[in-house]
Short mmCIF file of N, CA and C and ligand atoms in Angstrom, two decimals:
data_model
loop_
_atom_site.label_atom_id
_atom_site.label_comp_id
_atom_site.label_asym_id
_atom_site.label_seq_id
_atom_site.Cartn_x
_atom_site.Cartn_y
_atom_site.Cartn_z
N UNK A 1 44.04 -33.85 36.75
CA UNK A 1 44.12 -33.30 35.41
C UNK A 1 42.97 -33.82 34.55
N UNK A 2 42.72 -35.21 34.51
CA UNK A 2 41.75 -35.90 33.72
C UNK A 2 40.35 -35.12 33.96
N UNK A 3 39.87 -35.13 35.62
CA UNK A 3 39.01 -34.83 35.67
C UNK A 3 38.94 -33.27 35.46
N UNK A 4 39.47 -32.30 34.98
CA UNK A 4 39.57 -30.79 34.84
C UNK A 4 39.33 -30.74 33.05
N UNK A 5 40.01 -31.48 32.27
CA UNK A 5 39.12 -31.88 30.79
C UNK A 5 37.97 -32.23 30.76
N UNK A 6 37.57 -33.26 31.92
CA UNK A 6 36.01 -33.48 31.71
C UNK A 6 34.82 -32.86 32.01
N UNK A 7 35.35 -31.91 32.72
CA UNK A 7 34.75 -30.57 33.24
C UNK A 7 34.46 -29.52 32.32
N UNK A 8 35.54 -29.19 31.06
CA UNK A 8 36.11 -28.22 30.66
C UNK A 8 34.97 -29.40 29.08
N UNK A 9 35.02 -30.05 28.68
CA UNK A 9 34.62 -30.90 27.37
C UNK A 9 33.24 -30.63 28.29
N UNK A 10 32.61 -31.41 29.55
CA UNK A 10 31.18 -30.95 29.83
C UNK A 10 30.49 -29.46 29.65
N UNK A 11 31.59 -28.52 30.15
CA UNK A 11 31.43 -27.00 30.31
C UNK A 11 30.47 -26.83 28.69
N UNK A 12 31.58 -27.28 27.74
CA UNK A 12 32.17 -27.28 25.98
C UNK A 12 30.36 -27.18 25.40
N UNK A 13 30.24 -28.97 26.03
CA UNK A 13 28.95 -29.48 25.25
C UNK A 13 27.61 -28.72 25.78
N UNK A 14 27.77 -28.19 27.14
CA UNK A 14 26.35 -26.76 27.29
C UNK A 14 26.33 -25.97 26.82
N UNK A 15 27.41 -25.48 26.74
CA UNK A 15 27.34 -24.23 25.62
C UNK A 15 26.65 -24.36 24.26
N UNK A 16 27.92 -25.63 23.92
CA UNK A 16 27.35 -25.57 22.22
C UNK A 16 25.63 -26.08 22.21
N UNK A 17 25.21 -26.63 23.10
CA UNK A 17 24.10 -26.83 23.20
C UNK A 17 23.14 -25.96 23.06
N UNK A 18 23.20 -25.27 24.26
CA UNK A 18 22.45 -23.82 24.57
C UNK A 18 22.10 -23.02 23.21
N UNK A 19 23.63 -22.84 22.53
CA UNK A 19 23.78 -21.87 21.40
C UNK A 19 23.02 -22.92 20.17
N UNK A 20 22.89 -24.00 20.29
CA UNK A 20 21.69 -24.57 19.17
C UNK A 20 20.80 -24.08 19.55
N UNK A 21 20.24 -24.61 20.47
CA UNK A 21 18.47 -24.62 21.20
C UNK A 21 17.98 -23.03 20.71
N UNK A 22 18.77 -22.56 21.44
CA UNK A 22 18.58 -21.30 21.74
C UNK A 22 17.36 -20.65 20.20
N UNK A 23 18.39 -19.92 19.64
CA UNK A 23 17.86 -19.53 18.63
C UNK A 23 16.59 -20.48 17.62
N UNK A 24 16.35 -21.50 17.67
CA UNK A 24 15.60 -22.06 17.18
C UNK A 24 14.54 -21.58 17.95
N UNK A 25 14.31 -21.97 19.57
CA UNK A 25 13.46 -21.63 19.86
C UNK A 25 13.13 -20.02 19.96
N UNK A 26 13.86 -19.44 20.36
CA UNK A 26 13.22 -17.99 20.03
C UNK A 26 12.50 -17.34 18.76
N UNK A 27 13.24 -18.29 17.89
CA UNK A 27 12.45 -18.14 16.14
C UNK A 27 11.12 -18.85 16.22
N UNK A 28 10.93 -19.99 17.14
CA UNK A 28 9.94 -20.29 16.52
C UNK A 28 8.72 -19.83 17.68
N UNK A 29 9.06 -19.69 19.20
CA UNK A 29 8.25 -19.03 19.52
C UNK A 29 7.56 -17.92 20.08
N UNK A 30 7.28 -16.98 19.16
CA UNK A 30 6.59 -15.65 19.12
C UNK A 30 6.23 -15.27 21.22
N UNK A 31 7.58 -14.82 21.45
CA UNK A 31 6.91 -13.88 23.03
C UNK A 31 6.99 -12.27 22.99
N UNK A 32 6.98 -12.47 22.38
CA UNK A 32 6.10 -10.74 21.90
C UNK A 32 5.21 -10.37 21.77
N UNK A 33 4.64 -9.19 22.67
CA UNK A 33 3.39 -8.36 22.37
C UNK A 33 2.56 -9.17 22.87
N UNK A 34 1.64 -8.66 22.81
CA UNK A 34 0.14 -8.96 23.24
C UNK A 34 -0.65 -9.93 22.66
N UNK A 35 -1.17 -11.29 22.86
CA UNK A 35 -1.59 -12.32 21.75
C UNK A 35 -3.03 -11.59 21.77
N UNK A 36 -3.97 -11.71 20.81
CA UNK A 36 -5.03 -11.21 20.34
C UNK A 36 -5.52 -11.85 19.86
N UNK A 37 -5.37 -12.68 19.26
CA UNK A 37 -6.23 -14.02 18.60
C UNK A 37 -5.66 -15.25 18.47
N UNK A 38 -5.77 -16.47 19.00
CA UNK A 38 -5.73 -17.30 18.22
C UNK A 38 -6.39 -18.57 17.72
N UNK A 39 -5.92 -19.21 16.38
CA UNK A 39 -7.22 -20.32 16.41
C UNK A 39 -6.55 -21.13 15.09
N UNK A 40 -7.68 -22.29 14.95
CA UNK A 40 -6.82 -23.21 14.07
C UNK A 40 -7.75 -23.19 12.86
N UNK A 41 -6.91 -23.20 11.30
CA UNK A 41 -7.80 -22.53 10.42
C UNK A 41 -7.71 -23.62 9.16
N UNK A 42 -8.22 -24.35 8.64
CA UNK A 42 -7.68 -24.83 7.63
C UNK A 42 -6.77 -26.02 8.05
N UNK A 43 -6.63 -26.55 9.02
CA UNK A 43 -5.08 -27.40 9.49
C UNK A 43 -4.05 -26.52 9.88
N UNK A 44 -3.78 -25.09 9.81
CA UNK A 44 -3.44 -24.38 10.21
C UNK A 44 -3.40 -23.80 12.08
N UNK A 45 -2.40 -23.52 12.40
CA UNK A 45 -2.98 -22.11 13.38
C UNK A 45 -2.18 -21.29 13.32
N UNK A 46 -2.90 -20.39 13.68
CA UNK A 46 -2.59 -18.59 13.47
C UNK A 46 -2.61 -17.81 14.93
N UNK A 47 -1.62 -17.19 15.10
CA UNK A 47 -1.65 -16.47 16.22
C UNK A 47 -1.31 -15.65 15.81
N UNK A 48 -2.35 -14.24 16.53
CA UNK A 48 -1.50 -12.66 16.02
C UNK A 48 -1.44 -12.04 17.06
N UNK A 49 -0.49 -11.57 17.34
CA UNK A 49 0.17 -10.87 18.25
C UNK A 49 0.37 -8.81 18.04
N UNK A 50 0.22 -7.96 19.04
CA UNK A 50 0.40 -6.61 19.03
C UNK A 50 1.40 -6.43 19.50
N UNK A 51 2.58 -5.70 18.81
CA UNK A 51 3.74 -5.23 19.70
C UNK A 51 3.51 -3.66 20.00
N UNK A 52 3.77 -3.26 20.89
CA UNK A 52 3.98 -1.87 21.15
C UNK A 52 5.29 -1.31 20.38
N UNK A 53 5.18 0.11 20.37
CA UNK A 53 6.68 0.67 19.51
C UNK A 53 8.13 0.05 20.25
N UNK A 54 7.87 0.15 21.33
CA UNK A 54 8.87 -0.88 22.36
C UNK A 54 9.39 -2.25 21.27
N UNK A 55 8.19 -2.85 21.44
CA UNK A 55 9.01 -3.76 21.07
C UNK A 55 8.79 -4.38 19.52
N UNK A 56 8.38 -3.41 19.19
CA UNK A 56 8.56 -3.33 17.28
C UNK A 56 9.99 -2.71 17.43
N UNK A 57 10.78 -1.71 18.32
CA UNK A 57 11.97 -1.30 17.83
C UNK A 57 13.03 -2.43 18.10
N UNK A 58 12.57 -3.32 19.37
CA UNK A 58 13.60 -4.19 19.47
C UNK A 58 13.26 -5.11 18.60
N UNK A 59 12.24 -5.52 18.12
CA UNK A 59 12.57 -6.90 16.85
C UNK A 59 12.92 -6.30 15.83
N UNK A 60 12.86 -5.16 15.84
CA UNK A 60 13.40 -5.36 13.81
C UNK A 60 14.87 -4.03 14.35
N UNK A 61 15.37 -4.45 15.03
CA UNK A 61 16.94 -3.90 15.62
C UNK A 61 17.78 -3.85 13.90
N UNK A 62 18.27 -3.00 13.68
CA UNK A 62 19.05 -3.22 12.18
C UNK A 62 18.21 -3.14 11.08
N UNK A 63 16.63 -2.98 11.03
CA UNK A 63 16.13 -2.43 10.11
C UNK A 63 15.78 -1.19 9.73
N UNK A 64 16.15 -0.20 10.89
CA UNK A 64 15.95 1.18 10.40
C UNK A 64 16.27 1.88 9.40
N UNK A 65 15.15 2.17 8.47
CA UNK A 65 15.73 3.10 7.54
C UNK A 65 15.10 2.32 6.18
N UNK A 66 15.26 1.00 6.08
CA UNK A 66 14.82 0.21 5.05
C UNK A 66 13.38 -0.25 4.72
N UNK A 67 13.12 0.21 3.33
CA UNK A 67 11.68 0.58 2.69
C UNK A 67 11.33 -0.79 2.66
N UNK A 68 10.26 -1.58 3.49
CA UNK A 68 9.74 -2.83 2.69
C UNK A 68 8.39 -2.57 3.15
N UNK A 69 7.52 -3.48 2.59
CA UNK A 69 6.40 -3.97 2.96
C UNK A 69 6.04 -3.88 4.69
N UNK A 70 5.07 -3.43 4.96
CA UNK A 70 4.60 -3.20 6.24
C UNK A 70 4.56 -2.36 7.13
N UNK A 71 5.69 -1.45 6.71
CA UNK A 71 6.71 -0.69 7.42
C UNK A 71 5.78 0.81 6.89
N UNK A 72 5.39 1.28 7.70
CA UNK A 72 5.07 2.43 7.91
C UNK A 72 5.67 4.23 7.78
N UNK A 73 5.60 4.85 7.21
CA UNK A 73 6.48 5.88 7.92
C UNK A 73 5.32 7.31 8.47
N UNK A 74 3.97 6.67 8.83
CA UNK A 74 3.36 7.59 9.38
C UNK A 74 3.22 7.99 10.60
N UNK A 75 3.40 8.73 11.16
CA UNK A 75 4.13 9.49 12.89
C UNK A 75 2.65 8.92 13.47
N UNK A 76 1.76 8.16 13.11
CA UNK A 76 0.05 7.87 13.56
C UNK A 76 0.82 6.11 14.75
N UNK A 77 1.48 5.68 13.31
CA UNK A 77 1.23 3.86 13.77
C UNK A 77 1.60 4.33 15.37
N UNK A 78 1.01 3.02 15.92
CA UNK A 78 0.79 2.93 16.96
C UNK A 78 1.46 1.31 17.44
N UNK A 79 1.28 0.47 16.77
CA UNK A 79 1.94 -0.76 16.88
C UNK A 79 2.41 -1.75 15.66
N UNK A 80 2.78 -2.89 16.12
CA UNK A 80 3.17 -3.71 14.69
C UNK A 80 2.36 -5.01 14.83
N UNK A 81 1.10 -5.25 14.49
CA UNK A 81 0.51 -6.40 14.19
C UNK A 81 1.75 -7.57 13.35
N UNK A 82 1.56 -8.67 14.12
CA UNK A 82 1.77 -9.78 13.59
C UNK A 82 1.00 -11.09 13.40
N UNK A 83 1.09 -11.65 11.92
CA UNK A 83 0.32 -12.90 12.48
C UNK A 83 1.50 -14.17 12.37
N UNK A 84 1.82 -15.02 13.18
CA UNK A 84 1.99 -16.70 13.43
C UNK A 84 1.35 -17.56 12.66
N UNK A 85 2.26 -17.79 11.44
CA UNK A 85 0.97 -18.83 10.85
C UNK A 85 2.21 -20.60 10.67
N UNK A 86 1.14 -21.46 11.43
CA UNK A 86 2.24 -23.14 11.42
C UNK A 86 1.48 -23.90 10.83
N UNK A 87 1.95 -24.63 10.32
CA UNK A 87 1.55 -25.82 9.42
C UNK A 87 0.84 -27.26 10.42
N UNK A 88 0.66 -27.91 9.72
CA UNK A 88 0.02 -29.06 10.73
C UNK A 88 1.28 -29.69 11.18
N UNK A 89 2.56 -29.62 10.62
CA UNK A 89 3.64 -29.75 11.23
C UNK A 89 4.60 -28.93 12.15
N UNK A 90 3.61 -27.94 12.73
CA UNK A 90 3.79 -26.99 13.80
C UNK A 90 5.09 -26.33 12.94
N UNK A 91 5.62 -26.22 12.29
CA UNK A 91 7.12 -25.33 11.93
C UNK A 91 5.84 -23.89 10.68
N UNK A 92 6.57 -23.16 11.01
CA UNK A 92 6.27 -21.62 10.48
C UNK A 92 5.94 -21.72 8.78
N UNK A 93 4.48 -21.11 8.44
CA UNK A 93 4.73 -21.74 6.92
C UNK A 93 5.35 -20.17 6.65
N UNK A 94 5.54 -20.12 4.74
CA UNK A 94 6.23 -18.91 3.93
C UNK A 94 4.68 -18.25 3.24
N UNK A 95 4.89 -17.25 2.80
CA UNK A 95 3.56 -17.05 1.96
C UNK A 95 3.67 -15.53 1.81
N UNK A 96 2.75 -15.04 1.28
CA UNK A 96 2.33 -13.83 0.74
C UNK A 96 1.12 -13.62 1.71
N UNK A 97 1.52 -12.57 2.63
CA UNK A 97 -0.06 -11.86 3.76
C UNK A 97 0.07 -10.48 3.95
N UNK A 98 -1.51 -10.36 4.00
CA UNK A 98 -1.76 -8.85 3.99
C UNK A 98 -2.69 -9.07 4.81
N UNK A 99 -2.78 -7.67 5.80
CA UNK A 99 -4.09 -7.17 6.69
C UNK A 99 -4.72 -5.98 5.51
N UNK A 100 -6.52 -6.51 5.75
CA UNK A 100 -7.35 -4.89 5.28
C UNK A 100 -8.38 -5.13 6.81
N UNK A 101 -7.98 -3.38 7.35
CA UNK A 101 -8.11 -3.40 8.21
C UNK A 101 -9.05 -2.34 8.22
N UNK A 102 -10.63 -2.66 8.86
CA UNK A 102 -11.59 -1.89 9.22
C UNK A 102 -11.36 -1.11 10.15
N UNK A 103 -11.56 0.83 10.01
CA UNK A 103 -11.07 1.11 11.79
C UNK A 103 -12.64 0.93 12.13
N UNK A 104 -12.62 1.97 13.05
CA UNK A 104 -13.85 2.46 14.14
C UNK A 104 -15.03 3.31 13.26
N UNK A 105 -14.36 4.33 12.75
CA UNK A 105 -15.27 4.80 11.64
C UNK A 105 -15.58 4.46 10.29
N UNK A 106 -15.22 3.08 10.03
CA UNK A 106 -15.55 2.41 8.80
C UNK A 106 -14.43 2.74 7.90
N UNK A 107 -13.68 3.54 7.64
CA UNK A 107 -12.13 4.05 6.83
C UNK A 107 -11.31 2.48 6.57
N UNK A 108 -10.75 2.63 5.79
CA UNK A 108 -9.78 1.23 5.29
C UNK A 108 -8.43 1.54 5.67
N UNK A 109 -7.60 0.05 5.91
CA UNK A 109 -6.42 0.67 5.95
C UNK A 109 -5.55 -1.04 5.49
N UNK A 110 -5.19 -1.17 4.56
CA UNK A 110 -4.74 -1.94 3.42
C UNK A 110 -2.85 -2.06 3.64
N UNK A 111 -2.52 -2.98 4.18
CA UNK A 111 -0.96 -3.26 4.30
C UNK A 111 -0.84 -4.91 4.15
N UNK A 112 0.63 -4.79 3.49
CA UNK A 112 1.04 -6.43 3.19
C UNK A 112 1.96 -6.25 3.99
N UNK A 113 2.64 -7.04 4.73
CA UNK A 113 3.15 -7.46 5.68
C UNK A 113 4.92 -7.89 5.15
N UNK A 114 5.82 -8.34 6.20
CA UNK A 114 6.98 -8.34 5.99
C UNK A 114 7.13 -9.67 6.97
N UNK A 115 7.95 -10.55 6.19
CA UNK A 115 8.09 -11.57 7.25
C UNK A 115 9.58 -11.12 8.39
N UNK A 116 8.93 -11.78 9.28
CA UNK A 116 9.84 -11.70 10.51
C UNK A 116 9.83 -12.44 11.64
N UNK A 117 11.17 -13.48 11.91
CA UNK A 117 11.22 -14.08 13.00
C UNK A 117 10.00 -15.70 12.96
N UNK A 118 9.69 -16.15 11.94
CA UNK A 118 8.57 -17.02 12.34
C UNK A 118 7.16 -16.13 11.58
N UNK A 119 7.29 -15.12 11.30
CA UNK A 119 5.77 -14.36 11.69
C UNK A 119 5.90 -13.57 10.25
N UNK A 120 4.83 -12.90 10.42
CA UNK A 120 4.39 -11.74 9.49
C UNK A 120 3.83 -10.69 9.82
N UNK A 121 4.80 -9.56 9.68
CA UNK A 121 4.44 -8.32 10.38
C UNK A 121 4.02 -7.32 9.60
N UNK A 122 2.94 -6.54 10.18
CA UNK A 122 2.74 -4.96 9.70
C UNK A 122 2.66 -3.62 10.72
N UNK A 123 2.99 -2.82 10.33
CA UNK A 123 2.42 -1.39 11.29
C UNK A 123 1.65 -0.66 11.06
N UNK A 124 0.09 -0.82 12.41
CA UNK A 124 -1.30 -0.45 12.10
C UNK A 124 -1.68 1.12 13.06
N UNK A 125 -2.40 1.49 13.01
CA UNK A 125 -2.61 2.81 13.53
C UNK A 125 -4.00 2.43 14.17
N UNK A 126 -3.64 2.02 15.66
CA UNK A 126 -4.89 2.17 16.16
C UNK A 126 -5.10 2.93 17.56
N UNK A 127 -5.23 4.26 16.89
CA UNK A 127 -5.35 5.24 17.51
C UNK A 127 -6.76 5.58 18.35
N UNK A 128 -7.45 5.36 17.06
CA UNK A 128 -8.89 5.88 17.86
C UNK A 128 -9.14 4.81 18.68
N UNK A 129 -10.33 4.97 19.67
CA UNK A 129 -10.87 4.05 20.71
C UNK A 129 -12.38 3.24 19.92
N UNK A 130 -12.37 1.91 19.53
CA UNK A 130 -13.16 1.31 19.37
C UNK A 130 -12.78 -0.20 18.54
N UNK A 131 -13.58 -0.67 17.93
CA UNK A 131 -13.25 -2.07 17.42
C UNK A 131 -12.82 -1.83 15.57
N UNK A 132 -11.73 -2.75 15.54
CA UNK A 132 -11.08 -2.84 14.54
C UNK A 132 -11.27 -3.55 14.07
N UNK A 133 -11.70 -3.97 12.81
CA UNK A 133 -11.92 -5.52 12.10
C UNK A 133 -10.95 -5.70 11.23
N UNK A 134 -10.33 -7.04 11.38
CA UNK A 134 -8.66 -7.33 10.89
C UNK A 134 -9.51 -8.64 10.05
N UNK A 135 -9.00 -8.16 8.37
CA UNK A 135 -9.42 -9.27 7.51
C UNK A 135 -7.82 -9.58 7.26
N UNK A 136 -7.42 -10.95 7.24
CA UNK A 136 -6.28 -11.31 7.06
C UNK A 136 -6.13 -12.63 5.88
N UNK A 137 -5.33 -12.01 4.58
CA UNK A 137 -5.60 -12.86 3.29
C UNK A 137 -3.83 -13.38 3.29
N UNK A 138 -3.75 -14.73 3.35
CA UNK A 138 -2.80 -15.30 3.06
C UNK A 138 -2.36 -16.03 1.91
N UNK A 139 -1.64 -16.49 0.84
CA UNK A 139 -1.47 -17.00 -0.48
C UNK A 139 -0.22 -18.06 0.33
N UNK A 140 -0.13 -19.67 0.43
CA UNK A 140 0.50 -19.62 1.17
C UNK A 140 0.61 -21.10 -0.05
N UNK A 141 1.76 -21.31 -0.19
CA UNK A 141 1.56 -22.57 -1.86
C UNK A 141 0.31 -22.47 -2.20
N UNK A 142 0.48 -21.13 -2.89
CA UNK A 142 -0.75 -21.03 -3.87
C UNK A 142 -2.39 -21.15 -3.36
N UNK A 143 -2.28 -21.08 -2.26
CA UNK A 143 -3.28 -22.22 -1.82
C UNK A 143 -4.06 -20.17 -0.95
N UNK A 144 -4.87 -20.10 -1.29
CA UNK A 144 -5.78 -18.72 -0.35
C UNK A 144 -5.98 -19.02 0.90
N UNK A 145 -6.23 -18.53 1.90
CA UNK A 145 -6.58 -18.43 3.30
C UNK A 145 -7.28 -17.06 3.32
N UNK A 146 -8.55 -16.79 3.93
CA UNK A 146 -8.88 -15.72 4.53
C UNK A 146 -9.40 -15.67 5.72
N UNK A 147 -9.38 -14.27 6.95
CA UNK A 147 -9.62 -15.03 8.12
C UNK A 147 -9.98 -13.73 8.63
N UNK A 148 -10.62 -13.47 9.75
CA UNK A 148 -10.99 -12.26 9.97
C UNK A 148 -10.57 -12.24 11.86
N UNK A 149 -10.75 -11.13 12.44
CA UNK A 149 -10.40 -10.74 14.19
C UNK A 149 -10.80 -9.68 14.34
N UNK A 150 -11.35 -9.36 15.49
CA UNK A 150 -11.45 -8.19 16.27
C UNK A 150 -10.53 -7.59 16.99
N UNK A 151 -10.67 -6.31 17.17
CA UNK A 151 -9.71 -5.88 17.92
C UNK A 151 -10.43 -4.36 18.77
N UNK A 152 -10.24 -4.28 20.52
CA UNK A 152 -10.83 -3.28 20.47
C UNK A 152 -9.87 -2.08 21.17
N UNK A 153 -9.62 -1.31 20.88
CA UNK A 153 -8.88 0.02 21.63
C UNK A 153 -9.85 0.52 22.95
N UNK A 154 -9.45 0.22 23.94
CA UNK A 154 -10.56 1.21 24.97
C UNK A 154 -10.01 2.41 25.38
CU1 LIG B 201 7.95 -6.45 11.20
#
């Protein structure tokens, strides 16, 4: 009997374990999409990541329908840029970010982003085939960041 509680209290403490770990780490680290840049900026690093519509529909599961920042409703987007931005204490900072995004033919394309999961997301249209220049302006305690990436469609 004794030993069937200690089994059943061991069983207890993986679980509740698991169900901590768990979600922390999936919040904090970004396995989604395609990494595309990363680098350390300021004491900072930044990783930005491309999701396909795939899996822009599975991260934002329960946001359909709702108007915010980033969120697109043009039948063009093509994916959901995100950027990863951590502190020198590796945990996710908060802030105000926007992509202005150069296409191929020089045209602008100007979105502020929505936080999500750790990250900061937008949905970009990169349809045509060539290089994209991603200027990325962060306000993050007040404090500016600007940062720029390539990106190329073949
Ligand atoms: Cu998003």
């Amino acid at each position: 009997m004794n030993t069937i509680f200690k089994k059943i209290n061991l069983m207890a403490a993986l679980i509740l374990l698991t169900a901590l770990i768990h979600p922390a780490i999936a919040q904090d680290q970004p396995d989604k999409g395609l990494m595309i840049a990363e680098k350390t900026l300021e004491g900072y690093t930044l990783q930005y990541r491309l999701l396909n519509l795939e899996e822009r529909k599975e991260l934002m599961k329960g946001m359909e329908g709702m108007k915010m920042h980033g969120m697109s409703d043009s039948p063009d987007v093509t994916h959901h840029l995100v950027v990863y931005i951590k502190g020198a204490d590796g945990k996710p900072v908060t802030g105000k970010i926007g992509f202005n995004i150069t296409n191929p033919d020089g045209t602008a394309f100007k979105t502020l982003t929505m936080g999500m999961q750790g990250g900061y997301g937008a949905d970009v249209l990169f349809k045509a085939k060539g290089i994209y220049k991603i200027r990325m302006k962060a306000v993050i305690a007040s404090k500016t960041m600007d940062d720029e990436i390539v990106y190329e469609v073949k």
